C-alpha positions as MATLAB code, in Angstrom:
seq = 'MAHRIAVIGGDGIGPEVTTEALKVVRAAGVDIDTTDFDLGGSRYLRDGEILSDATLAQLRDFDAILLGAVGTPEVPPGVIERGLLLKMRFDLDLYVNQRPFVGTAPGHSAPHDFVVIRENTEGPYVGEGGVLRKGTPHEVATQGSVNTRMGAERAIRYAFELAVKRDGAKHVTLVHKTNVLTFAGDLWQRAFNDVAAEYPGVGTAYNHVDAACIYFVQDPHRYDVVVTDNLFGDILTDLGGAVSGGIGLASSANLNPARTGPSMFEPVHGSAPDIVGTGKANPTAAILSAALMLDFLGEHDAADRIRTACDQAGTGSTTEIGSRIASVVAG';
ca = [
     -44.333  -23.649  299.814;
     -40.905  -25.303  298.150;
     -41.249  -28.309  296.317;
     -39.948  -31.215  297.656;
     -37.281  -33.284  294.986;
     -36.299  -36.430  295.582;
     -32.724  -36.526  293.732;
     -31.087  -39.669  292.910;
     -27.916  -38.962  291.244;
     -27.225  -42.552  290.752;
     -23.401  -43.713  289.229;
     -20.640  -42.022  287.156;
     -21.706  -38.931  285.385;
     -24.736  -38.633  287.534;
     -24.153  -36.515  290.191;
     -22.452  -34.156  287.612;
     -25.408  -33.579  286.097;
     -27.623  -33.742  288.397;
     -25.493  -30.687  290.355;
     -25.609  -29.048  287.495;
     -29.222  -28.694  287.039;
     -30.555  -28.015  290.544;
     -28.032  -24.779  290.287;
     -30.017  -24.117  287.635;
     -33.052  -24.360  288.927;
     -32.189  -22.600  292.383;
     -30.634  -20.134  289.746;
     -34.457  -19.777  288.283;
     -35.518  -18.764  290.956;
     -37.782  -21.531  291.719;
     -37.705  -22.629  295.273;
     -36.844  -26.539  295.640;
     -36.458  -28.895  298.863;
     -33.737  -31.787  297.492;
     -33.353  -34.445  299.052;
     -30.463  -36.962  298.096;
     -31.133  -40.981  297.622;
     -27.888  -43.331  297.460;
     -29.552  -45.632  294.622;
     -27.381  -47.619  291.973;
     -25.251  -49.971  290.957;
     -22.382  -48.647  293.448;
     -25.187  -48.836  296.644;
     -25.957  -52.155  294.746;
     -22.911  -53.383  294.648;
     -22.338  -51.678  298.445;
     -25.116  -53.504  300.831;
     -27.259  -55.326  297.791;
     -30.213  -52.461  297.851;
     -31.075  -51.873  294.624;
     -34.987  -50.747  295.368;
     -36.496  -51.441  298.643;
     -40.180  -51.209  299.339;
     -39.277  -48.848  302.389;
     -37.300  -46.571  300.347;
     -39.679  -46.773  297.028;
     -42.737  -45.795  300.132;
     -40.372  -42.865  300.886;
     -40.646  -41.439  297.601;
     -44.259  -42.260  297.344;
     -44.229  -38.443  299.832;
     -42.015  -36.426  297.038;
     -43.635  -33.678  294.632;
     -40.934  -34.930  291.745;
     -37.977  -37.024  291.320;
     -34.766  -35.931  289.519;
     -32.195  -38.727  288.417;
     -28.621  -38.838  287.295;
     -28.441  -41.783  285.077;
     -27.916  -45.388  287.015;
     -25.814  -48.816  286.566;
     -21.742  -49.622  286.698;
     -20.004  -52.316  284.398;
     -19.345  -54.224  287.469;
     -23.062  -54.958  288.455;
     -24.751  -57.428  285.556;
     -26.908  -55.625  282.522;
     -31.163  -55.721  283.724;
     -30.613  -55.578  287.319;
     -30.330  -52.141  287.816;
     -32.674  -51.058  285.239;
     -35.764  -53.819  286.109;
     -35.147  -53.621  289.898;
     -34.875  -49.263  289.518;
     -35.782  -47.771  286.631;
     -38.826  -50.045  285.312;
     -39.855  -50.887  289.270;
     -40.409  -46.699  290.093;
     -42.164  -46.627  286.570;
     -44.855  -49.280  287.387;
     -44.710  -49.438  290.954;
     -45.535  -45.478  290.249;
     -47.329  -45.363  287.903;
     -45.933  -43.485  285.075;
     -47.118  -44.041  282.749;
     -46.638  -41.348  280.219;
     -42.653  -41.232  279.028;
     -42.810  -37.593  277.269;
     -39.635  -36.537  275.083;
     -39.254  -33.599  272.942;
     -36.965  -33.117  270.270;
     -36.006  -29.436  269.389;
     -33.191  -29.205  266.597;
     -31.474  -29.346  263.244;
     -30.923  -32.307  262.237;
     -28.056  -33.718  259.783;
     -29.189  -32.982  255.709;
     -31.619  -29.851  256.939;
     -31.565  -26.292  257.463;
     -34.588  -26.036  258.975;
     -34.947  -26.493  262.836;
     -37.356  -29.780  263.643;
     -39.746  -29.605  266.768;
     -41.260  -32.420  267.796;
     -42.595  -34.435  271.104;
     -42.670  -38.808  271.190;
     -45.087  -40.152  274.076;
     -44.232  -43.302  273.979;
     -46.279  -45.740  276.248;
     -44.388  -46.463  279.828;
     -45.935  -49.458  281.594;
     -46.607  -52.148  279.438;
     -45.234  -53.970  276.700;
     -42.918  -56.370  275.965;
     -41.069  -54.122  279.483;
     -43.507  -56.603  281.688;
     -41.138  -59.704  282.358;
     -43.800  -61.457  280.402;
     -42.591  -64.988  279.312;
     -39.983  -67.176  280.233;
     -37.040  -70.025  279.758;
     -37.377  -73.573  279.161;
     -34.113  -75.672  278.707;
     -31.675  -73.227  279.226;
     -28.218  -73.805  278.130;
     -29.165  -76.948  275.878;
     -29.494  -77.302  272.348;
     -32.693  -76.896  272.159;
     -33.629  -73.902  274.214;
     -36.803  -72.178  274.143;
     -37.458  -68.752  275.309;
     -40.651  -66.475  275.326;
     -41.241  -62.837  275.724;
     -44.665  -61.505  275.655;
     -45.567  -58.573  274.871;
     -48.298  -57.065  277.925;
     -50.849  -54.421  275.905;
     -54.151  -53.634  277.338;
     -57.039  -51.227  276.958;
     -56.393  -49.013  279.332;
     -53.074  -48.563  279.440;
     -52.874  -48.123  275.452;
     -55.696  -45.609  275.381;
     -54.649  -43.645  277.968;
     -50.951  -43.158  275.938;
     -53.001  -41.725  272.982;
     -54.781  -39.940  275.141;
     -52.281  -37.930  276.612;
     -50.869  -37.817  273.216;
     -53.534  -36.108  272.024;
     -54.155  -33.456  274.801;
     -50.913  -33.003  274.764;
     -50.961  -31.950  270.275;
     -54.006  -29.633  272.258;
     -51.651  -26.882  273.756;
     -48.902  -27.707  272.111;
     -47.789  -24.385  269.131;
     -47.119  -27.033  266.759;
     -49.559  -28.446  264.331;
     -52.699  -29.861  266.670;
     -51.252  -33.691  265.036;
     -51.044  -37.257  265.841;
     -49.418  -40.516  264.952;
     -49.967  -43.319  266.078;
     -46.327  -45.632  264.816;
     -47.393  -49.279  265.653;
     -46.483  -52.622  263.486;
     -50.297  -53.317  262.670;
     -49.234  -55.175  259.802;
     -46.929  -57.876  261.235;
     -48.580  -57.543  265.339;
     -52.065  -57.503  265.147;
     -53.651  -58.363  267.648;
     -51.434  -55.180  269.903;
     -52.226  -53.716  266.542;
     -55.343  -53.457  266.151;
     -56.530  -52.722  269.847;
     -53.780  -49.806  269.661;
     -55.386  -49.188  266.123;
     -58.445  -48.873  267.406;
     -58.210  -47.348  271.024;
     -56.411  -44.568  268.326;
     -59.504  -43.851  265.989;
     -61.995  -43.593  269.414;
     -59.415  -40.887  271.348;
     -58.941  -39.341  267.865;
     -62.586  -39.375  267.301;
     -62.539  -37.074  270.203;
     -60.334  -34.682  269.154;
     -61.440  -33.717  265.748;
     -59.160  -30.287  265.185;
     -56.734  -32.807  265.607;
     -55.059  -34.551  262.698;
     -53.593  -37.737  262.301;
     -51.767  -40.246  260.714;
     -49.773  -43.803  261.157;
     -46.925  -45.256  260.752;
     -45.091  -48.428  260.299;
     -42.739  -47.897  263.218;
     -39.821  -49.027  260.203;
     -40.977  -46.631  257.759;
     -41.252  -43.964  261.050;
     -37.293  -44.627  261.451;
     -36.327  -43.466  258.378;
     -39.055  -40.151  258.180;
     -36.978  -39.557  261.767;
     -34.029  -38.998  259.587;
     -35.138  -37.584  256.357;
     -38.254  -36.414  257.250;
     -38.612  -34.828  261.051;
     -40.899  -31.511  259.856;
     -43.785  -34.085  259.241;
     -43.649  -34.645  263.144;
     -45.709  -32.754  265.844;
     -46.805  -35.321  267.963;
     -45.759  -38.630  266.906;
     -47.891  -41.934  269.927;
     -45.910  -45.062  270.492;
     -45.548  -48.356  272.542;
     -43.611  -49.083  274.558;
     -40.741  -50.824  272.804;
     -41.436  -49.165  270.157;
     -40.918  -45.755  271.359;
     -37.460  -46.456  274.000;
     -35.616  -47.194  270.081;
     -37.631  -44.395  268.387;
     -36.260  -42.129  271.250;
     -32.949  -42.770  270.690;
     -33.024  -42.479  266.739;
     -34.564  -38.749  267.792;
     -31.855  -38.453  270.326;
     -29.371  -38.827  267.431;
     -30.994  -37.224  264.500;
     -31.992  -33.649  267.469;
     -27.725  -32.883  267.712;
     -27.817  -35.934  269.961;
     -28.294  -37.665  273.436;
     -25.940  -35.324  275.466;
     -28.910  -32.777  274.999;
     -32.017  -35.889  274.796;
     -34.629  -34.618  277.972;
     -37.244  -37.503  278.976;
     -40.103  -37.114  281.272;
     -42.196  -40.108  282.672;
     -45.072  -39.122  284.375;
     -48.313  -40.257  286.148;
     -50.577  -37.600  284.745;
     -53.239  -38.642  287.675;
     -50.808  -37.232  290.123;
     -51.437  -40.248  292.100;
     -47.225  -40.418  292.862;
     -44.402  -38.865  291.868;
     -43.171  -38.335  288.211;
     -39.689  -38.450  287.587;
     -37.129  -36.714  285.417;
     -34.126  -38.525  283.849;
     -31.714  -37.848  281.057;
     -31.571  -40.160  278.096;
     -27.728  -40.930  278.544;
     -26.161  -43.628  280.858;
     -23.346  -43.280  283.679;
     -20.480  -42.932  281.196;
     -18.577  -44.231  283.930;
     -14.760  -43.583  281.968;
     -15.207  -40.387  281.600;
     -16.251  -39.880  285.447;
     -14.055  -36.334  287.101;
     -13.104  -35.252  284.443;
     -15.846  -32.582  283.140;
     -16.695  -33.554  279.739;
     -20.342  -34.630  280.493;
     -22.285  -32.457  279.390;
     -25.073  -31.309  281.533;
     -27.520  -29.606  279.206;
     -29.744  -32.939  279.270;
     -30.069  -33.644  282.455;
     -30.296  -29.152  283.153;
     -33.687  -29.667  280.263;
     -34.715  -32.530  282.380;
     -34.938  -30.781  285.288;
     -36.994  -28.443  283.066;
     -39.505  -30.856  282.497;
     -39.869  -30.886  286.274;
     -40.517  -27.351  286.071;
     -43.051  -27.977  284.215;
     -44.941  -30.291  285.357;
     -44.803  -28.374  288.722;
     -46.266  -25.477  287.451;
     -42.860  -23.656  286.503;
     -43.960  -23.044  283.570;
     -41.674  -19.547  283.632;
     -38.800  -21.128  284.546;
     -38.683  -23.929  282.519;
     -39.201  -21.868  278.944;
     -35.927  -19.233  280.265;
     -34.343  -22.827  281.307;
     -35.223  -23.883  277.578;
     -33.762  -20.289  275.902;
     -31.091  -20.587  278.227;
     -29.617  -24.001  277.514;
     -29.702  -22.212  273.480;
     -26.708  -20.714  274.497;
     -25.037  -23.902  276.458;
     -21.780  -23.055  274.007;
     -19.456  -25.516  274.847;
     -16.747  -26.595  278.575;
     -16.188  -28.238  280.685;
     -19.774  -29.813  282.554;
     -19.607  -27.241  285.061;
     -18.572  -24.148  282.958;
     -22.052  -25.584  281.082;
     -23.480  -25.372  283.880;
     -22.673  -22.418  285.164;
     -23.531  -19.693  282.263;
     -26.757  -22.057  281.950;
     -27.527  -20.814  285.290;
     -26.197  -17.092  284.862;
     -28.332  -16.916  281.677;
     -31.668  -17.697  282.930;
     -30.234  -15.168  286.504;
     -30.612  -12.549  284.121;
];
């Protein structure tokens, strides 16, 4: 049976790169049945829809969601991010954000290959907090970080399972800030230690997040699988993209490993409204995100062929790069 894919092209270059990703998936011989959903900043400006409960209910019926990019300059920051992206992550329980990084960092001769597992539904992003005396000289703002044992442990366990399956060093590094964030950090460290005891064949390490930022640049080869919380993961994965060929190559998967709903796959880059229609958008990140989708759907051979073809993408316009990758994949 065909895999049922909900496609959210979104805003800016999102529809352009998503079109190329779907072209490559079909060239790989994977049978997909796609349905487009008009969501994003442009839709919000048109009729106020961000992500209604009715639309979310429709999305639950699909095998996966492929998203291009969302956001327009006319919509205030946070409206679409919280109303669409975070709502999908929370309501569909997409508790793992998986981002692979393969490349050669500046100043290095050998390529690196590591994965960051970011806990995707807790931390400061849950919106706990508030404001007092807003707009006055005595304004007070609080922003809490919510960390549960269940949330930390299931992300950590996923990281260890991934380390076992990968061809890498069978190693997991916890990144946090346990010396300062003593409550959340202690919970994460204890959960990490308890899970690690169940995987004696997997090596472990701990890095403070500031040290990890240095190591990502100076010594990325030390990493196999990195696991961290929502906020630190958000920051580290952008840095990972920067040292792995640029954010135009950075793919991501928002996963519900329990498969109680569809997982969502998206490139890390934004909607880039300044280059819409120019053919300058690199679709490789969207294509690699589609490969992650195929992996999750069990189409491992097709996913591997797509990743190999992306190494031969070269340069050119959006459609030229997509067509070149599709041609290589199709053989």
